[in-house]
């Protein structure tokens, strides 16, 4: 920095923020301006929202908050993440910095050193601690909410808002988000509910991203660099291939560069098999896609590995691995293979051989030794963690993954390959959004390793380069609240604050903040419309009579004539015809009928009525949005009162009954059904395996196309009677919710009941996975959710259910369910 004034300003900043300066000096790379700004805001005692692209290094601001907490004896920092895998990863990272004794982990089914000064946890765990007024909150100074854009998740997003609203005011909040288009709006809300909050937005990727389209064996730039980055002009060679004019693309400067020197990262020169190959775009169907093994080898020659191929199905990921394996591709040398085998055997040493065989372990390990792997939710969690570790260490070179990998896991690559730009959403094939595209391609480019990252889109006949460019250019997406009051939330708020204060708290949610902002915009639109309506009314005014009345009659006549004699029973058609005749007579006798400017007035009248209809709709929207969250809360409280979970006095004062006190500690989608089942005693006859199977029915969410097993496929004995009573109870509660204009819940799902029953009775993994018809990773996931519910039952239920729940929990938590790398 040669400018003396700039050096002086920099020195002043360092002097004003000595803790930030010391922390920055200790990092292995220079901090970016947005990271320094975030740290300085924390040092000034402010909360902070940091919105930046994937891989930009947002977490450094969260790590600085932990650093600040550790500088003062007795201070604590909580680091929350949306997923257990992320919590595990951050736990290991912080242990390396502060030591095992200072860092804890709480993820529902894992409790390690929970009273430590730095605790990593899932967001749900912190929410539960806040409602329970846990003693662990004493001394808490900083809370980091990583991936806070999960607040938009329709299933779990409300938890983020609950935490943000209920954290003690003296706790500084560090919110880390992907780049969202309404960061300032979200920051304004945080400022409202948390106090002074700095909003720091960075659009800059630390590693620039090069975007390519793979047409046969050539990587063509998506954008024409000669036109300048600011214009984001699509490469005209791609448009000619798409459009049918122009038979060659050899004149493309960057394509030539890739063919001649194998990419920009200094890779080996790639041979030009057969020299120049003109692609005749008039015969576009003859542009064949390269097989995956060929693409992998092309990337290897161009020095563009490691790479992540995003494939939007698990079966597709597994099939891709097999395809590359069958082609004989090997991306590792002997030293790397030995290290891979050592890591894998060390991490899986406690699993019995018979389980490993069921999991296809030997073939999986051999694929890893070749440098290739799949990554998806169906994998055993321990297997996924091994893939992540080996990829981070550059031992595995190619991973075929579903989009879940893009959600926060630290697995950056040099190159990201998208084979398609559409995915199946459960009902139809839909194009991916610009936000999804940004999230996926954000994995490309490793900070401190790569000069640039690479996104590669494979050519298909339906590919529209302009549409791809549009996806790639829009880097942001809006963050919208998914907050809604639940029964558990309602009883906790009423118990802590009373009903009136609870309503005020809910009205401070981001959901209501957004609704109110929308109301402001709608109200402005109504005001503008009213001014226009007044102008239209003047323009259609007639000196002969009331033209508004005349225009209304004309509209009514037109609507009736459109219906004519075609619809309804004979009597209705006769009545309609009589109305038409009556209106025609009234129009003929109306004073405005003879006005020479009648049609001119009529045109203004048409505009008037059209705008009037639109304005009336806007007013309805305003009425429905104002106080939306509080109104839903009132309906939830009405249901709780009808079931005697709360008592409402004549003056409106609302208190919890003993049943409501139990509800406080029941979390999850089925909170009301679980509470009612315990209160009515319909589970008291169940043995541990039966209770495990029933708990599984309450947490399991079947696939859309999944049919239930039928009664013959369910466990026998007491389970069937308890299930029948639970289903009847669900039906009654669903009717009650519908009566109170609440959405209700999905029916109890029995698809995994028999498998969970068998597992809890000690059946082999092989048998259980066959009964479940699930991948091992899915079975483990549902088992852990079953364990979460059983753990709640063991705490809140009365004997004998509490005792049975603890035994059931122990019966489920065995084998691959109990296994973890931590």
PDB file of C-alpha atoms in Angstrom, residues 30-151:
ATOM      1  CA  UNK A  30      -5.454 -12.086   4.601  1.00  0.00           C
ATOM      2  CA  UNK A  31      -9.021 -11.342   5.625  1.00  0.00           C
ATOM      3  CA  UNK A  32     -11.341  -9.810   3.030  1.00  0.00           C
ATOM      4  CA  UNK A  33     -12.908  -6.388   3.691  1.00  0.00           C
ATOM      5  CA  UNK A  34     -16.322  -7.903   4.527  1.00  0.00           C
ATOM      6  CA  UNK A  35     -14.736 -10.284   7.067  1.00  0.00           C
ATOM      7  CA  UNK A  36     -12.860  -7.416   8.730  1.00  0.00           C
ATOM      8  CA  UNK A  37     -16.043  -5.301   8.788  1.00  0.00           C
ATOM      9  CA  UNK A  38     -17.958  -8.163  10.477  1.00  0.00           C
ATOM     10  CA  UNK A  39     -15.264  -8.659  13.115  1.00  0.00           C
ATOM     11  CA  UNK A  40     -15.029  -4.927  13.805  1.00  0.00           C
ATOM     12  CA  UNK A  41     -18.808  -4.703  14.295  1.00  0.00           C
ATOM     13  CA  UNK A  42     -18.584  -7.487  16.904  1.00  0.00           C
ATOM     14  CA  UNK A  43     -15.652  -5.781  18.607  1.00  0.00           C
ATOM     15  CA  UNK A  44     -17.820  -2.627  18.787  1.00  0.00           C
ATOM     16  CA  UNK A  45     -20.440  -4.627  20.700  1.00  0.00           C
ATOM     17  CA  UNK A  46     -22.948  -4.935  17.853  1.00  0.00           C
ATOM     18  CA  UNK A  47     -24.746  -7.965  16.457  1.00  0.00           C
ATOM     19  CA  UNK A  48     -24.013  -8.696  12.823  1.00  0.00           C
ATOM     20  CA  UNK A  49     -25.595 -10.225   9.725  1.00  0.00           C
ATOM     21  CA  UNK A  50     -23.094 -11.383   7.104  1.00  0.00           C
ATOM     22  CA  UNK A  51     -24.488 -12.383   3.704  1.00  0.00           C
ATOM     23  CA  UNK A  52     -21.877 -13.636   1.256  1.00  0.00           C
ATOM     24  CA  UNK A  53     -21.478 -16.283  -1.467  1.00  0.00           C
ATOM     25  CA  UNK A  54     -20.778 -19.927  -0.695  1.00  0.00           C
ATOM     26  CA  UNK A  55     -17.096 -20.441   0.051  1.00  0.00           C
ATOM     27  CA  UNK A  56     -16.432 -16.737   0.696  1.00  0.00           C
ATOM     28  CA  UNK A  57     -15.385 -17.388   4.299  1.00  0.00           C
ATOM     29  CA  UNK A  58     -18.392 -16.100   6.285  1.00  0.00           C
ATOM     30  CA  UNK A  59     -17.616 -18.457   9.159  1.00  0.00           C
ATOM     31  CA  UNK A  60     -14.470 -16.482  10.042  1.00  0.00           C
ATOM     32  CA  UNK A  61     -16.788 -13.855  11.583  1.00  0.00           C
ATOM     33  CA  UNK A  62     -18.477 -16.572  13.659  1.00  0.00           C
ATOM     34  CA  UNK A  63     -15.083 -17.874  14.720  1.00  0.00           C
ATOM     35  CA  UNK A  64     -14.125 -14.360  15.826  1.00  0.00           C
ATOM     36  CA  UNK A  65     -17.211 -14.299  18.081  1.00  0.00           C
ATOM     37  CA  UNK A  66     -15.987 -17.542  19.685  1.00  0.00           C
ATOM     38  CA  UNK A  67     -12.521 -15.970  20.011  1.00  0.00           C
ATOM     39  CA  UNK A  68     -14.018 -12.939  21.826  1.00  0.00           C
ATOM     40  CA  UNK A  69     -15.901 -15.188  24.253  1.00  0.00           C
ATOM     41  CA  UNK A  70     -12.724 -17.094  25.077  1.00  0.00           C
ATOM     42  CA  UNK A  71     -10.841 -13.864  25.878  1.00  0.00           C
ATOM     43  CA  UNK A  72     -12.987 -13.229  28.981  1.00  0.00           C
ATOM     44  CA  UNK A  73     -13.173 -15.873  31.732  1.00  0.00           C
ATOM     45  CA  UNK A  74     -16.701 -17.160  32.249  1.00  0.00           C
ATOM     46  CA  UNK A  75     -18.054 -16.028  28.873  1.00  0.00           C
ATOM     47  CA  UNK A  76     -19.633 -18.603  26.567  1.00  0.00           C
ATOM     48  CA  UNK A  77     -20.355 -18.907  22.855  1.00  0.00           C
ATOM     49  CA  UNK A  78     -22.861 -21.208  21.162  1.00  0.00           C
ATOM     50  CA  UNK A  79     -22.360 -22.122  17.514  1.00  0.00           C
ATOM     51  CA  UNK A  80     -25.594 -23.376  15.898  1.00  0.00           C
ATOM     52  CA  UNK A  81     -25.955 -25.170  12.568  1.00  0.00           C
ATOM     53  CA  UNK A  82     -28.981 -26.581  10.716  1.00  0.00           C
ATOM     54  CA  UNK A  83     -27.575 -30.110  10.341  1.00  0.00           C
ATOM     55  CA  UNK A  84     -25.849 -32.647  12.564  1.00  0.00           C
ATOM     56  CA  UNK A  85     -23.164 -33.223   9.915  1.00  0.00           C
ATOM     57  CA  UNK A  86     -22.307 -29.512   9.977  1.00  0.00           C
ATOM     58  CA  UNK A  87     -22.291 -29.527  13.784  1.00  0.00           C
ATOM     59  CA  UNK A  88     -19.913 -32.487  13.824  1.00  0.00           C
ATOM     60  CA  UNK A  89     -17.597 -30.753  11.350  1.00  0.00           C
ATOM     61  CA  UNK A  90     -17.514 -27.437  13.256  1.00  0.00           C
ATOM     62  CA  UNK A  91     -17.050 -29.300  16.566  1.00  0.00           C
ATOM     63  CA  UNK A  92     -13.889 -30.970  15.255  1.00  0.00           C
ATOM     64  CA  UNK A  93     -12.558 -27.664  13.843  1.00  0.00           C
ATOM     65  CA  UNK A  94     -13.073 -25.761  17.118  1.00  0.00           C
ATOM     66  CA  UNK A  95     -11.556 -28.601  19.151  1.00  0.00           C
ATOM     67  CA  UNK A  96      -8.373 -28.220  17.120  1.00  0.00           C
ATOM     68  CA  UNK A  97      -8.230 -24.503  18.032  1.00  0.00           C
ATOM     69  CA  UNK A  98      -9.331 -24.504  21.699  1.00  0.00           C
ATOM     70  CA  UNK A  99      -8.770 -28.099  22.863  1.00  0.00           C
ATOM     71  CA  UNK A 100     -11.177 -30.893  23.735  1.00  0.00           C
ATOM     72  CA  UNK A 101     -11.931 -29.627  27.253  1.00  0.00           C
ATOM     73  CA  UNK A 102     -13.259 -26.253  26.040  1.00  0.00           C
ATOM     74  CA  UNK A 103     -15.575 -27.412  23.227  1.00  0.00           C
ATOM     75  CA  UNK A 104     -18.834 -29.372  23.491  1.00  0.00           C
ATOM     76  CA  UNK A 105     -21.375 -30.861  21.081  1.00  0.00           C
ATOM     77  CA  UNK A 106     -25.161 -31.169  21.458  1.00  0.00           C
ATOM     78  CA  UNK A 107     -27.140 -32.603  18.533  1.00  0.00           C
ATOM     79  CA  UNK A 108     -30.128 -34.309  20.154  1.00  0.00           C
ATOM     80  CA  UNK A 109     -28.660 -37.814  20.009  1.00  0.00           C
ATOM     81  CA  UNK A 110     -25.085 -36.736  20.931  1.00  0.00           C
ATOM     82  CA  UNK A 111     -24.054 -35.030  24.164  1.00  0.00           C
ATOM     83  CA  UNK A 112     -20.336 -34.371  24.519  1.00  0.00           C
ATOM     84  CA  UNK A 113     -19.089 -31.912  27.134  1.00  0.00           C
ATOM     85  CA  UNK A 114     -22.349 -29.930  27.065  1.00  0.00           C
ATOM     86  CA  UNK A 115     -21.208 -27.541  29.827  1.00  0.00           C
ATOM     87  CA  UNK A 116     -18.140 -26.363  27.893  1.00  0.00           C
ATOM     88  CA  UNK A 117     -17.559 -22.657  27.201  1.00  0.00           C
ATOM     89  CA  UNK A 118     -17.932 -23.244  23.466  1.00  0.00           C
ATOM     90  CA  UNK A 119     -20.780 -25.545  22.474  1.00  0.00           C
ATOM     91  CA  UNK A 120     -21.719 -26.506  18.926  1.00  0.00           C
ATOM     92  CA  UNK A 121     -25.352 -27.530  18.538  1.00  0.00           C
ATOM     93  CA  UNK A 122     -28.249 -27.846  16.157  1.00  0.00           C
ATOM     94  CA  UNK A 123     -30.661 -24.911  16.227  1.00  0.00           C
ATOM     95  CA  UNK A 124     -33.444 -27.053  17.722  1.00  0.00           C
ATOM     96  CA  UNK A 125     -31.302 -27.840  20.764  1.00  0.00           C
ATOM     97  CA  UNK A 126     -30.816 -24.119  21.491  1.00  0.00           C
ATOM     98  CA  UNK A 127     -34.546 -23.465  21.050  1.00  0.00           C
ATOM     99  CA  UNK A 128     -35.332 -26.185  23.597  1.00  0.00           C
ATOM    100  CA  UNK A 129     -32.745 -24.751  26.028  1.00  0.00           C
ATOM    101  CA  UNK A 130     -34.344 -21.300  25.767  1.00  0.00           C
ATOM    102  CA  UNK A 131     -37.834 -22.624  26.502  1.00  0.00           C
ATOM    103  CA  UNK A 132     -36.509 -24.703  29.431  1.00  0.00           C
ATOM    104  CA  UNK A 133     -34.509 -21.712  30.763  1.00  0.00           C
ATOM    105  CA  UNK A 134     -31.491 -24.006  30.914  1.00  0.00           C
ATOM    106  CA  UNK A 135     -28.726 -23.103  33.403  1.00  0.00           C
ATOM    107  CA  UNK A 136     -26.283 -23.587  30.488  1.00  0.00           C
ATOM    108  CA  UNK A 137     -27.450 -20.176  29.203  1.00  0.00           C
ATOM    109  CA  UNK A 138     -25.689 -18.404  32.091  1.00  0.00           C
ATOM    110  CA  UNK A 139     -22.633 -16.537  30.837  1.00  0.00           C
ATOM    111  CA  UNK A 140     -23.743 -16.793  27.194  1.00  0.00           C
ATOM    112  CA  UNK A 141     -22.375 -13.801  25.274  1.00  0.00           C
ATOM    113  CA  UNK A 142     -22.390 -14.814  21.610  1.00  0.00           C
ATOM    114  CA  UNK A 143     -24.594 -17.031  19.456  1.00  0.00           C
ATOM    115  CA  UNK A 144     -23.521 -17.840  15.909  1.00  0.00           C
ATOM    116  CA  UNK A 145     -26.347 -18.934  13.605  1.00  0.00           C
ATOM    117  CA  UNK A 146     -24.668 -20.542  10.616  1.00  0.00           C
ATOM    118  CA  UNK A 147     -26.687 -20.955   7.400  1.00  0.00           C
ATOM    119  CA  UNK A 148     -29.400 -18.669   8.821  1.00  0.00           C
ATOM    120  CA  UNK A 149     -31.141 -18.667   5.411  1.00  0.00           C
ATOM    121  CA  UNK A 150     -32.574 -22.024   6.578  1.00  0.00           C
ATOM    122  CA  UNK A 151     -35.127 -19.744   8.206  1.00  0.00           C
TER     123      UNK A 151
END
